[in-house]
JSON list of C-alpha atoms and ligand atoms in Angstrom, two decimals:
[
{"chain": "A", "resi": 266, "resn": "UNK", "atom": "CA", "xyz": [-138.22, 78.98, -82.53]},
{"chain": "A", "resi": 267, "resn": "UNK", "atom": "CA", "xyz": [-138.55, 77.41, -79.10]},
{"chain": "A", "resi": 268, "resn": "UNK", "atom": "CA", "xyz": [-136.45, 74.36, -78.27]},
{"chain": "A", "resi": 269, "resn": "UNK", "atom": "CA", "xyz": [-137.88, 71.44, -76.33]},
{"chain": "A", "resi": 270, "resn": "UNK", "atom": "CA", "xyz": [-135.86, 68.37, -75.42]},
{"chain": "A", "resi": 271, "resn": "UNK", "atom": "CA", "xyz": [-137.40, 65.03, -76.38]},
{"chain": "A", "resi": 272, "resn": "UNK", "atom": "CA", "xyz": [-136.26, 62.88, -73.47]},
{"chain": "A", "resi": 273, "resn": "UNK", "atom": "CA", "xyz": [-137.26, 61.29, -70.16]},
{"chain": "A", "resi": 274, "resn": "UNK", "atom": "CA", "xyz": [-133.66, 61.08, -68.95]},
{"chain": "A", "resi": 275, "resn": "UNK", "atom": "CA", "xyz": [-133.26, 63.59, -66.12]},
{"chain": "A", "resi": 276, "resn": "UNK", "atom": "CA", "xyz": [-129.44, 63.47, -66.29]},
{"chain": "A", "resi": 277, "resn": "UNK", "atom": "CA", "xyz": [-129.42, 64.42, -69.99]},
{"chain": "A", "resi": 278, "resn": "UNK", "atom": "CA", "xyz": [-132.07, 67.08, -69.40]},
{"chain": "A", "resi": 279, "resn": "UNK", "atom": "CA", "xyz": [-130.15, 68.65, -66.47]},
{"chain": "A", "resi": 280, "resn": "UNK", "atom": "CA", "xyz": [-126.92, 68.72, -68.47]},
{"chain": "A", "resi": 281, "resn": "UNK", "atom": "CA", "xyz": [-128.49, 70.51, -71.46]},
{"chain": "A", "resi": 282, "resn": "UNK", "atom": "CA", "xyz": [-130.48, 72.83, -69.19]},
{"chain": "A", "resi": 283, "resn": "UNK", "atom": "CA", "xyz": [-127.18, 74.31, -67.95]},
{"chain": "A", "resi": 284, "resn": "UNK", "atom": "CA", "xyz": [-127.26, 76.31, -71.20]},
{"chain": "A", "resi": 285, "resn": "UNK", "atom": "CA", "xyz": [-130.63, 77.79, -70.18]},
{"chain": "A", "resi": 286, "resn": "UNK", "atom": "CA", "xyz": [-131.81, 77.10, -73.74]},
{"chain": "A", "resi": 287, "resn": "UNK", "atom": "CA", "xyz": [-134.46, 74.51, -72.87]},
{"chain": "A", "resi": 288, "resn": "UNK", "atom": "CA", "xyz": [-137.99, 75.91, -73.29]},
{"chain": "A", "resi": 289, "resn": "UNK", "atom": "CA", "xyz": [-139.82, 72.65, -72.55]},
{"chain": "A", "resi": 290, "resn": "UNK", "atom": "CA", "xyz": [-139.76, 68.84, -72.61]},
{"chain": "A", "resi": 291, "resn": "UNK", "atom": "CA", "xyz": [-141.65, 66.16, -74.48]},
{"chain": "A", "resi": 292, "resn": "UNK", "atom": "CA", "xyz": [-141.90, 62.55, -73.34]},
{"chain": "A", "resi": 293, "resn": "UNK", "atom": "CA", "xyz": [-143.70, 59.55, -74.77]},
{"chain": "A", "resi": 294, "resn": "UNK", "atom": "CA", "xyz": [-144.38, 55.99, -73.47]},
{"chain": "A", "resi": 295, "resn": "UNK", "atom": "CA", "xyz": [-141.32, 54.59, -75.28]},
{"chain": "A", "resi": 296, "resn": "UNK", "atom": "CA", "xyz": [-139.01, 57.21, -73.72]},
{"chain": "A", "resi": 297, "resn": "UNK", "atom": "CA", "xyz": [-140.54, 56.59, -70.26]},
{"chain": "A", "resi": 298, "resn": "UNK", "atom": "CA", "xyz": [-140.10, 52.81, -70.68]},
{"chain": "A", "resi": 299, "resn": "UNK", "atom": "CA", "xyz": [-136.34, 53.29, -71.28]},
{"chain": "A", "resi": 300, "resn": "UNK", "atom": "CA", "xyz": [-135.88, 54.71, -67.76]},
{"chain": "A", "resi": 301, "resn": "UNK", "atom": "CA", "xyz": [-137.13, 51.71, -65.77]},
{"chain": "A", "resi": 302, "resn": "UNK", "atom": "CA", "xyz": [-138.67, 54.07, -63.22]},
{"chain": "A", "resi": 303, "resn": "UNK", "atom": "CA", "xyz": [-142.19, 55.04, -62.13]},
{"chain": "A", "resi": 304, "resn": "UNK", "atom": "CA", "xyz": [-143.73, 57.52, -64.59]},
{"chain": "A", "resi": 305, "resn": "UNK", "atom": "CA", "xyz": [-144.82, 59.89, -61.81]},
{"chain": "A", "resi": 306, "resn": "UNK", "atom": "CA", "xyz": [-141.31, 59.95, -60.30]},
{"chain": "A", "resi": 307, "resn": "UNK", "atom": "CA", "xyz": [-139.78, 60.67, -63.74]},
{"chain": "A", "resi": 308, "resn": "UNK", "atom": "CA", "xyz": [-142.24, 63.48, -64.50]},
{"chain": "A", "resi": 309, "resn": "UNK", "atom": "CA", "xyz": [-141.87, 65.03, -61.02]},
{"chain": "A", "resi": 310, "resn": "UNK", "atom": "CA", "xyz": [-138.08, 65.17, -61.42]},
{"chain": "A", "resi": 311, "resn": "UNK", "atom": "CA", "xyz": [-138.39, 66.72, -64.89]},
{"chain": "A", "resi": 312, "resn": "UNK", "atom": "CA", "xyz": [-140.97, 69.31, -63.75]},
{"chain": "A", "resi": 313, "resn": "UNK", "atom": "CA", "xyz": [-138.72, 70.31, -60.84]},
{"chain": "A", "resi": 314, "resn": "UNK", "atom": "CA", "xyz": [-135.88, 71.03, -63.27]},
{"chain": "A", "resi": 315, "resn": "UNK", "atom": "CA", "xyz": [-137.83, 72.55, -66.19]},
{"chain": "A", "resi": 316, "resn": "UNK", "atom": "CA", "xyz": [-140.38, 75.29, -65.56]},
{"chain": "A", "resi": 317, "resn": "UNK", "atom": "CA", "xyz": [-141.67, 75.33, -69.15]},
{"chain": "A", "resi": 318, "resn": "UNK", "atom": "CA", "xyz": [-144.27, 72.91, -70.60]},
{"chain": "A", "resi": 319, "resn": "UNK", "atom": "CA", "xyz": [-143.63, 69.19, -70.00]},
{"chain": "A", "resi": 320, "resn": "UNK", "atom": "CA", "xyz": [-145.67, 66.86, -72.23]},
{"chain": "A", "resi": 321, "resn": "UNK", "atom": "CA", "xyz": [-146.86, 63.63, -70.58]},
{"chain": "A", "resi": 322, "resn": "UNK", "atom": "CA", "xyz": [-148.71, 61.12, -72.75]},
{"chain": "A", "resi": 323, "resn": "UNK", "atom": "CA", "xyz": [-151.87, 59.19, -71.88]},
{"chain": "A", "resi": 324, "resn": "UNK", "atom": "CA", "xyz": [-151.84, 55.46, -72.60]},
{"chain": "A", "resi": 325, "resn": "UNK", "atom": "CA", "xyz": [-155.59, 54.78, -72.68]},
{"chain": "A", "resi": 326, "resn": "UNK", "atom": "CA", "xyz": [-157.25, 54.40, -76.08]},
{"chain": "A", "resi": 327, "resn": "UNK", "atom": "CA", "xyz": [-160.78, 55.50, -75.15]},
{"chain": "A", "resi": 328, "resn": "UNK", "atom": "CA", "xyz": [-161.61, 59.17, -74.50]},
{"chain": "A", "resi": 329, "resn": "UNK", "atom": "CA", "xyz": [-163.20, 58.55, -71.10]},
{"chain": "A", "resi": 330, "resn": "UNK", "atom": "CA", "xyz": [-160.08, 56.78, -69.77]},
{"chain": "A", "resi": 331, "resn": "UNK", "atom": "CA", "xyz": [-157.77, 59.32, -71.44]},
{"chain": "A", "resi": 332, "resn": "UNK", "atom": "CA", "xyz": [-159.56, 62.05, -69.47]},
{"chain": "A", "resi": 333, "resn": "UNK", "atom": "CA", "xyz": [-159.15, 60.07, -66.23]},
{"chain": "A", "resi": 334, "resn": "UNK", "atom": "CA", "xyz": [-155.41, 59.64, -66.94]},
{"chain": "A", "resi": 335, "resn": "UNK", "atom": "CA", "xyz": [-155.14, 63.34, -67.78]},
{"chain": "A", "resi": 336, "resn": "UNK", "atom": "CA", "xyz": [-156.48, 64.22, -64.32]},
{"chain": "A", "resi": 337, "resn": "UNK", "atom": "CA", "xyz": [-153.81, 62.01, -62.69]},
{"chain": "A", "resi": 338, "resn": "UNK", "atom": "CA", "xyz": [-150.98, 63.40, -64.84]},
{"chain": "A", "resi": 339, "resn": "UNK", "atom": "CA", "xyz": [-152.07, 67.01, -64.31]},
{"chain": "A", "resi": 340, "resn": "UNK", "atom": "CA", "xyz": [-151.80, 66.59, -60.53]},
{"chain": "A", "resi": 341, "resn": "UNK", "atom": "CA", "xyz": [-148.05, 65.94, -60.85]},
{"chain": "A", "resi": 342, "resn": "UNK", "atom": "CA", "xyz": [-147.30, 69.56, -61.70]},
{"chain": "A", "resi": 343, "resn": "UNK", "atom": "CA", "xyz": [-148.96, 72.66, -63.13]},
{"chain": "A", "resi": 344, "resn": "UNK", "atom": "CA", "xyz": [-146.60, 72.69, -66.15]},
{"chain": "A", "resi": 345, "resn": "UNK", "atom": "CA", "xyz": [-147.74, 69.26, -67.37]},
{"chain": "A", "resi": 346, "resn": "UNK", "atom": "CA", "xyz": [-149.24, 69.26, -70.88]},
{"chain": "A", "resi": 347, "resn": "UNK", "atom": "CA", "xyz": [-151.50, 66.31, -71.68]},
{"chain": "A", "resi": 348, "resn": "UNK", "atom": "CA", "xyz": [-150.30, 64.45, -74.76]},
{"chain": "A", "resi": 349, "resn": "UNK", "atom": "CA", "xyz": [-153.07, 62.69, -76.69]},
{"chain": "A", "resi": 350, "resn": "UNK", "atom": "CA", "xyz": [-152.88, 60.47, -79.79]},
{"chain": "A", "resi": 351, "resn": "UNK", "atom": "CA", "xyz": [-154.38, 61.75, -83.03]},
{"chain": "A", "resi": 352, "resn": "UNK", "atom": "CA", "xyz": [-157.31, 59.33, -83.11]},
{"chain": "A", "resi": 353, "resn": "UNK", "atom": "CA", "xyz": [-161.07, 59.86, -83.04]},
{"chain": "A", "resi": 354, "resn": "UNK", "atom": "CA", "xyz": [-160.98, 59.16, -79.29]},
{"chain": "A", "resi": 355, "resn": "UNK", "atom": "CA", "xyz": [-157.99, 61.46, -78.84]},
{"chain": "A", "resi": 356, "resn": "UNK", "atom": "CA", "xyz": [-159.82, 64.30, -80.57]},
{"chain": "A", "resi": 357, "resn": "UNK", "atom": "CA", "xyz": [-162.87, 63.77, -78.34]},
{"chain": "A", "resi": 358, "resn": "UNK", "atom": "CA", "xyz": [-160.64, 63.91, -75.26]},
{"chain": "A", "resi": 359, "resn": "UNK", "atom": "CA", "xyz": [-158.84, 66.99, -76.64]},
{"chain": "A", "resi": 360, "resn": "UNK", "atom": "CA", "xyz": [-162.08, 68.97, -77.09]},
{"chain": "A", "resi": 361, "resn": "UNK", "atom": "CA", "xyz": [-163.23, 67.99, -73.60]},
{"chain": "A", "resi": 362, "resn": "UNK", "atom": "CA", "xyz": [-159.91, 68.76, -71.88]},
{"chain": "A", "resi": 363, "resn": "UNK", "atom": "CA", "xyz": [-159.59, 72.09, -73.75]},
{"chain": "A", "resi": 364, "resn": "UNK", "atom": "CA", "xyz": [-162.98, 73.18, -72.40]},
{"chain": "A", "resi": 365, "resn": "UNK", "atom": "CA", "xyz": [-161.82, 72.20, -68.88]},
{"chain": "A", "resi": 366, "resn": "UNK", "atom": "CA", "xyz": [-158.73, 74.42, -69.24]},
{"chain": "A", "resi": 367, "resn": "UNK", "atom": "CA", "xyz": [-156.07, 71.75, -69.76]},
{"chain": "A", "resi": 368, "resn": "UNK", "atom": "CA", "xyz": [-153.12, 72.32, -72.11]},
{"chain": "A", "resi": 369, "resn": "UNK", "atom": "CA", "xyz": [-152.85, 69.56, -74.71]},
{"chain": "A", "resi": 370, "resn": "UNK", "atom": "CA", "xyz": [-150.33, 68.24, -77.22]},
{"chain": "A", "resi": 371, "resn": "UNK", "atom": "CA", "xyz": [-151.89, 66.10, -79.95]},
{"chain": "A", "resi": 372, "resn": "UNK", "atom": "CA", "xyz": [-149.26, 63.66, -81.13]},
{"chain": "A", "resi": 373, "resn": "UNK", "atom": "CA", "xyz": [-148.62, 61.17, -83.96]},
{"chain": "A", "resi": 374, "resn": "UNK", "atom": "CA", "xyz": [-149.70, 63.68, -86.62]},
{"chain": "A", "resi": 375, "resn": "UNK", "atom": "CA", "xyz": [-148.83, 62.74, -90.20]},
{"chain": "A", "resi": 376, "resn": "UNK", "atom": "CA", "xyz": [-151.18, 64.88, -92.32]},
{"chain": "A", "resi": 377, "resn": "UNK", "atom": "CA", "xyz": [-152.55, 68.40, -92.71]},
{"chain": "A", "resi": 378, "resn": "UNK", "atom": "CA", "xyz": [-156.14, 67.26, -92.14]},
{"chain": "A", "resi": 379, "resn": "UNK", "atom": "CA", "xyz": [-155.15, 65.62, -88.85]},
{"chain": "A", "resi": 380, "resn": "UNK", "atom": "CA", "xyz": [-153.48, 68.89, -87.77]},
{"chain": "A", "resi": 381, "resn": "UNK", "atom": "CA", "xyz": [-156.54, 70.91, -88.78]},
{"chain": "A", "resi": 382, "resn": "UNK", "atom": "CA", "xyz": [-158.88, 68.75, -86.69]},
{"chain": "A", "resi": 383, "resn": "UNK", "atom": "CA", "xyz": [-156.57, 68.88, -83.67]},
{"chain": "A", "resi": 384, "resn": "UNK", "atom": "CA", "xyz": [-156.42, 72.66, -83.96]},
{"chain": "A", "resi": 385, "resn": "UNK", "atom": "CA", "xyz": [-160.21, 72.88, -84.17]},
{"chain": "A", "resi": 386, "resn": "UNK", "atom": "CA", "xyz": [-160.39, 70.67, -81.05]},
{"chain": "A", "resi": 387, "resn": "UNK", "atom": "CA", "xyz": [-158.37, 73.39, -79.30]},
{"chain": "A", "resi": 388, "resn": "UNK", "atom": "CA", "xyz": [-155.02, 71.59, -79.02]},
{"chain": "A", "resi": 389, "resn": "UNK", "atom": "CA", "xyz": [-152.35, 73.82, -77.52]},
{"chain": "A", "resi": 390, "resn": "UNK", "atom": "CA", "xyz": [-149.73, 72.00, -79.61]},
{"chain": "A", "resi": 391, "resn": "UNK", "atom": "CA", "xyz": [-149.82, 69.72, -82.64]},
{"chain": "A", "resi": 392, "resn": "UNK", "atom": "CA", "xyz": [-146.88, 67.31, -83.05]},
{"chain": "A", "resi": 393, "resn": "UNK", "atom": "CA", "xyz": [-146.20, 66.38, -86.70]},
{"chain": "A", "resi": 394, "resn": "UNK", "atom": "CA", "xyz": [-143.56, 63.60, -86.89]},
{"chain": "A", "resi": 395, "resn": "UNK", "atom": "CA", "xyz": [-140.92, 64.68, -89.40]},
{"chain": "A", "resi": 396, "resn": "UNK", "atom": "CA", "xyz": [-138.50, 61.71, -89.24]},
{"chain": "A", "resi": 397, "resn": "UNK", "atom": "CA", "xyz": [-141.13, 58.99, -89.34]},
{"chain": "A", "resi": 398, "resn": "UNK", "atom": "CA", "xyz": [-142.58, 60.48, -92.56]},
{"chain": "A", "resi": 399, "resn": "UNK", "atom": "CA", "xyz": [-139.09, 60.58, -94.08]},
{"chain": "A", "resi": 400, "resn": "UNK", "atom": "CA", "xyz": [-138.71, 56.91, -93.03]},
{"chain": "A", "resi": 401, "resn": "UNK", "atom": "CA", "xyz": [-141.58, 55.94, -95.37]},
{"chain": "A", "resi": 402, "resn": "UNK", "atom": "CA", "xyz": [-140.23, 58.04, -98.27]},
{"chain": "A", "resi": 403, "resn": "UNK", "atom": "CA", "xyz": [-142.45, 61.10, -97.73]},
{"chain": "A", "resi": 404, "resn": "UNK", "atom": "CA", "xyz": [-141.27, 64.59, -96.76]},
{"chain": "A", "resi": 405, "resn": "UNK", "atom": "CA", "xyz": [-141.72, 65.54, -93.12]},
{"chain": "A", "resi": 406, "resn": "UNK", "atom": "CA", "xyz": [-140.53, 69.08, -93.85]},
{"chain": "A", "resi": 407, "resn": "UNK", "atom": "CA", "xyz": [-143.20, 69.56, -96.55]},
{"chain": "A", "resi": 408, "resn": "UNK", "atom": "CA", "xyz": [-145.81, 68.61, -93.94]},
{"chain": "A", "resi": 409, "resn": "UNK", "atom": "CA", "xyz": [-144.53, 71.32, -91.57]},
{"chain": "A", "resi": 410, "resn": "UNK", "atom": "CA", "xyz": [-144.64, 73.88, -94.42]},
{"chain": "A", "resi": 411, "resn": "UNK", "atom": "CA", "xyz": [-148.20, 72.85, -95.34]},
{"chain": "A", "resi": 412, "resn": "UNK", "atom": "CA", "xyz": [-149.51, 72.98, -91.76]},
{"chain": "A", "resi": 413, "resn": "UNK", "atom": "CA", "xyz": [-147.88, 76.42, -91.33]},
{"chain": "A", "resi": 414, "resn": "UNK", "atom": "CA", "xyz": [-149.65, 77.64, -94.47]},
{"chain": "A", "resi": 415, "resn": "UNK", "atom": "CA", "xyz": [-153.04, 76.34, -93.36]},
{"chain": "A", "resi": 416, "resn": "UNK", "atom": "CA", "xyz": [-152.74, 77.69, -89.80]},
{"chain": "A", "resi": 417, "resn": "UNK", "atom": "CA", "xyz": [-151.67, 81.09, -91.19]},
{"chain": "A", "resi": 418, "resn": "UNK", "atom": "CA", "xyz": [-154.81, 81.13, -93.37]},
{"chain": "A", "resi": 419, "resn": "UNK", "atom": "CA", "xyz": [-157.03, 80.95, -90.28]},
{"chain": "A", "resi": 420, "resn": "UNK", "atom": "CA", "xyz": [-155.97, 83.35, -87.53]},
{"chain": "A", "resi": 421, "resn": "UNK", "atom": "CA", "xyz": [-158.53, 81.87, -85.13]},
{"chain": "A", "resi": 422, "resn": "UNK", "atom": "CA", "xyz": [-156.44, 78.66, -84.98]},
{"chain": "A", "resi": 423, "resn": "UNK", "atom": "CA", "xyz": [-154.07, 79.26, -82.07]},
{"chain": "A", "resi": 424, "resn": "UNK", "atom": "CA", "xyz": [-152.42, 75.80, -82.02]},
{"chain": "A", "resi": 425, "resn": "UNK", "atom": "CA", "xyz": [-148.60, 75.88, -81.99]},
{"chain": "A", "resi": 426, "resn": "UNK", "atom": "CA", "xyz": [-146.69, 73.64, -84.41]},
{"chain": "A", "resi": 427, "resn": "UNK", "atom": "CA", "xyz": [-144.32, 71.42, -82.41]},
{"chain": "A", "resi": 428, "resn": "UNK", "atom": "CA", "xyz": [-142.12, 69.58, -84.90]},
{"chain": "A", "resi": 429, "resn": "UNK", "atom": "CA", "xyz": [-141.35, 66.13, -83.52]},
{"chain": "A", "resi": 430, "resn": "UNK", "atom": "CA", "xyz": [-139.42, 63.05, -84.60]},
{"chain": "A", "resi": 431, "resn": "UNK", "atom": "CA", "xyz": [-136.54, 65.37, -85.40]},
{"chain": "A", "resi": 432, "resn": "UNK", "atom": "CA", "xyz": [-133.50, 63.23, -86.22]},
{"chain": "A", "resi": 433, "resn": "UNK", "atom": "CA", "xyz": [-130.68, 65.61, -87.19]},
{"chain": "A", "resi": 434, "resn": "UNK", "atom": "CA", "xyz": [-129.45, 69.22, -87.38]},
{"chain": "A", "resi": 435, "resn": "UNK", "atom": "CA", "xyz": [-130.72, 69.54, -90.97]},
{"chain": "A", "resi": 436, "resn": "UNK", "atom": "CA", "xyz": [-134.26, 68.80, -89.73]},
{"chain": "A", "resi": 437, "resn": "UNK", "atom": "CA", "xyz": [-133.89, 71.54, -87.09]},
{"chain": "A", "resi": 438, "resn": "UNK", "atom": "CA", "xyz": [-132.74, 74.05, -89.73]},
{"chain": "A", "resi": 439, "resn": "UNK", "atom": "CA", "xyz": [-135.54, 73.12, -92.13]},
{"chain": "A", "resi": 440, "resn": "UNK", "atom": "CA", "xyz": [-138.38, 73.20, -89.58]},
{"chain": "A", "resi": 441, "resn": "UNK", "atom": "CA", "xyz": [-137.13, 76.61, -88.39]},
{"chain": "A", "resi": 442, "resn": "UNK", "atom": "CA", "xyz": [-137.15, 77.85, -92.02]},
{"chain": "A", "resi": 443, "resn": "UNK", "atom": "CA", "xyz": [-140.67, 76.45, -92.42]},
{"chain": "A", "resi": 444, "resn": "UNK", "atom": "CA", "xyz": [-141.90, 78.52, -89.46]},
{"chain": "A", "resi": 445, "resn": "UNK", "atom": "CA", "xyz": [-142.39, 75.78, -86.88]},
{"chain": "A", "resi": 446, "resn": "UNK", "atom": "CA", "xyz": [-143.12, 77.34, -83.49]},
{"chain": "A", "resi": 447, "resn": "UNK", "atom": "CA", "xyz": [-141.18, 74.68, -81.62]},
{"chain": "A", "resi": 448, "resn": "UNK", "atom": "CA", "xyz": [-138.85, 71.76, -82.38]},
{"chain": "A", "resi": 449, "resn": "UNK", "atom": "CA", "xyz": [-138.54, 68.93, -79.89]},
{"chain": "A", "resi": 450, "resn": "UNK", "atom": "CA", "xyz": [-135.02, 67.60, -80.16]},
{"chain": "A", "resi": 451, "resn": "UNK", "atom": "CA", "xyz": [-133.37, 64.43, -78.81]},
{"chain": "A", "resi": 452, "resn": "UNK", "atom": "CA", "xyz": [-130.32, 65.20, -76.62]},
{"chain": "A", "resi": 453, "resn": "UNK", "atom": "CA", "xyz": [-127.93, 63.73, -79.22]},
{"chain": "A", "resi": 454, "resn": "UNK", "atom": "CA", "xyz": [-129.26, 66.10, -81.90]},
{"chain": "A", "resi": 455, "resn": "UNK", "atom": "CA", "xyz": [-129.08, 69.09, -79.51]},
{"chain": "A", "resi": 456, "resn": "UNK", "atom": "CA", "xyz": [-125.33, 68.47, -79.17]},
{"chain": "A", "resi": 457, "resn": "UNK", "atom": "CA", "xyz": [-124.99, 68.45, -82.99]},
{"chain": "A", "resi": 458, "resn": "UNK", "atom": "CA", "xyz": [-126.51, 71.94, -83.24]},
{"chain": "A", "resi": 459, "resn": "UNK", "atom": "CA", "xyz": [-123.56, 73.95, -81.92]},
{"chain": "A", "resi": 460, "resn": "UNK", "atom": "CA", "xyz": [-120.73, 71.90, -83.44]},
{"chain": "A", "resi": 461, "resn": "UNK", "atom": "CA", "xyz": [-118.71, 73.02, -86.46]},
{"chain": "A", "resi": 462, "resn": "UNK", "atom": "CA", "xyz": [-115.24, 71.86, -87.58]},
{"chain": "A", "resi": 463, "resn": "UNK", "atom": "CA", "xyz": [-114.19, 75.44, -88.34]},
{"chain": "A", "resi": 464, "resn": "UNK", "atom": "CA", "xyz": [-115.13, 76.49, -84.78]},
{"chain": "A", "resi": 465, "resn": "UNK", "atom": "CA", "xyz": [-112.86, 73.76, -83.34]},
{"chain": "A", "resi": 466, "resn": "UNK", "atom": "CA", "xyz": [-110.01, 74.53, -85.77]},
{"chain": "A", "resi": 467, "resn": "UNK", "atom": "CA", "xyz": [-110.34, 78.30, -85.21]},
{"chain": "A", "resi": 468, "resn": "UNK", "atom": "CA", "xyz": [-110.30, 77.91, -81.42]},
{"chain": "A", "resi": 469, "resn": "UNK", "atom": "CA", "xyz": [-107.19, 75.68, -81.59]},
{"chain": "A", "resi": 470, "resn": "UNK", "atom": "CA", "xyz": [-105.31, 78.36, -83.58]},
{"chain": "A", "resi": 471, "resn": "UNK", "atom": "CA", "xyz": [-106.44, 81.18, -81.26]},
{"chain": "A", "resi": 472, "resn": "UNK", "atom": "CA", "xyz": [-105.26, 79.25, -78.18]},
{"chain": "A", "resi": 473, "resn": "UNK", "atom": "CA", "xyz": [-101.90, 78.30, -79.74]},
{"chain": "A", "resi": 474, "resn": "UNK", "atom": "CA", "xyz": [-101.24, 81.94, -80.62]},
{"chain": "A", "resi": 475, "resn": "UNK", "atom": "CA", "xyz": [-102.37, 83.10, -77.19]},
{"chain": "A", "resi": 476, "resn": "UNK", "atom": "CA", "xyz": [-100.11, 80.62, -75.38]},
{"chain": "A", "resi": 477, "resn": "UNK", "atom": "CA", "xyz": [-97.11, 82.11, -77.23]},
{"chain": "A", "resi": 478, "resn": "UNK", "atom": "CA", "xyz": [-97.75, 85.44, -75.43]},
{"chain": "A", "resi": 479, "resn": "UNK", "atom": "CA", "xyz": [-97.32, 83.89, -71.93]},
{"chain": "A", "resi": 480, "resn": "UNK", "atom": "CA", "xyz": [-100.12, 86.15, -70.74]},
{"chain": "A", "resi": 481, "resn": "UNK", "atom": "CA", "xyz": [-103.02, 85.31, -68.38]},
{"chain": "A", "resi": 482, "resn": "UNK", "atom": "CA", "xyz": [-106.34, 87.08, -68.14]},
{"chain": "A", "resi": 483, "resn": "UNK", "atom": "CA", "xyz": [-106.71, 87.71, -64.42]},
{"chain": "B", "resi": 169, "resn": "E4P", "atom": "C1", "xyz": [-142.43, 63.56, -79.95]},
{"chain": "B", "resi": 169, "resn": "E4P", "atom": "O1", "xyz": [-143.16, 64.04, -79.15]},
{"chain": "B", "resi": 169, "resn": "E4P", "atom": "C2", "xyz": [-142.07, 62.16, -80.03]},
{"chain": "B", "resi": 169, "resn": "E4P", "atom": "O2", "xyz": [-141.94, 61.72, -78.70]},
{"chain": "B", "resi": 169, "resn": "E4P", "atom": "C3", "xyz": [-140.75, 61.91, -80.73]},
{"chain": "B", "resi": 169, "resn": "E4P", "atom": "O3", "xyz": [-140.27, 63.08, -81.31]},
{"chain": "B", "resi": 169, "resn": "E4P", "atom": "C4", "xyz": [-140.76, 60.73, -81.66]},
{"chain": "B", "resi": 169, "resn": "E4P", "atom": "O4", "xyz": [-139.50, 60.63, -82.30]},
{"chain": "B", "resi": 169, "resn": "E4P", "atom": "P1", "xyz": [-139.00, 59.30, -83.07]},
{"chain": "B", "resi": 169, "resn": "E4P", "atom": "O5", "xyz": [-139.81, 59.16, -84.31]},
{"chain": "B", "resi": 169, "resn": "E4P", "atom": "O6", "xyz": [-137.56, 59.55, -83.36]},
{"chain": "B", "resi": 169, "resn": "E4P", "atom": "O7", "xyz": [-139.24, 58.17, -82.11]}
]
């Protein structure tokens, strides 16, 4: 499963990218707003650091304006992916942009039928929101499983499942088990993924024993 980082904070992105485990980035208007910086400056900095896909979201609500915004965003860098909301207008824009050769990420997906329509509109990625479904007492993981099943039924659907609104390490494990192609992960959750108490305890014991030898590896 590919790992994207769900952030607009270049410092956090650069720090995690030192592991060379970052396959891409997703942003959204709320994440951009947190930075108090021009959207183009933020996206340029991110695209300079990350060579994989970087999702940048349109803010228009009508297809015609979404397409105009997509043209502006695409000029920032060739690895920009146009993020579109899963609305009637968003689907219209997705079909149009797909035909023009743009890569798209259709976001705010909460049902299998929404995912199916986005895939038929040629979306490169569909972003089902796991955490926000859990928030209303439904199962985000079941949605990922169901979309996987439907996409596997129809080999002509090439859209990648990009699990979003991932809130914890358990979500990451479960979307991987469900066959999600990608998980987009907030920085805080990324740092939860490699931590284990037994790793810390084990390392402490190894180093105490090693120090007793008075040796150095040099
Ligand atoms: C994904 O593309 C979204 O930006 C993000 O994952 C939403 O997460 P949230 O529901 O935690 O805000």
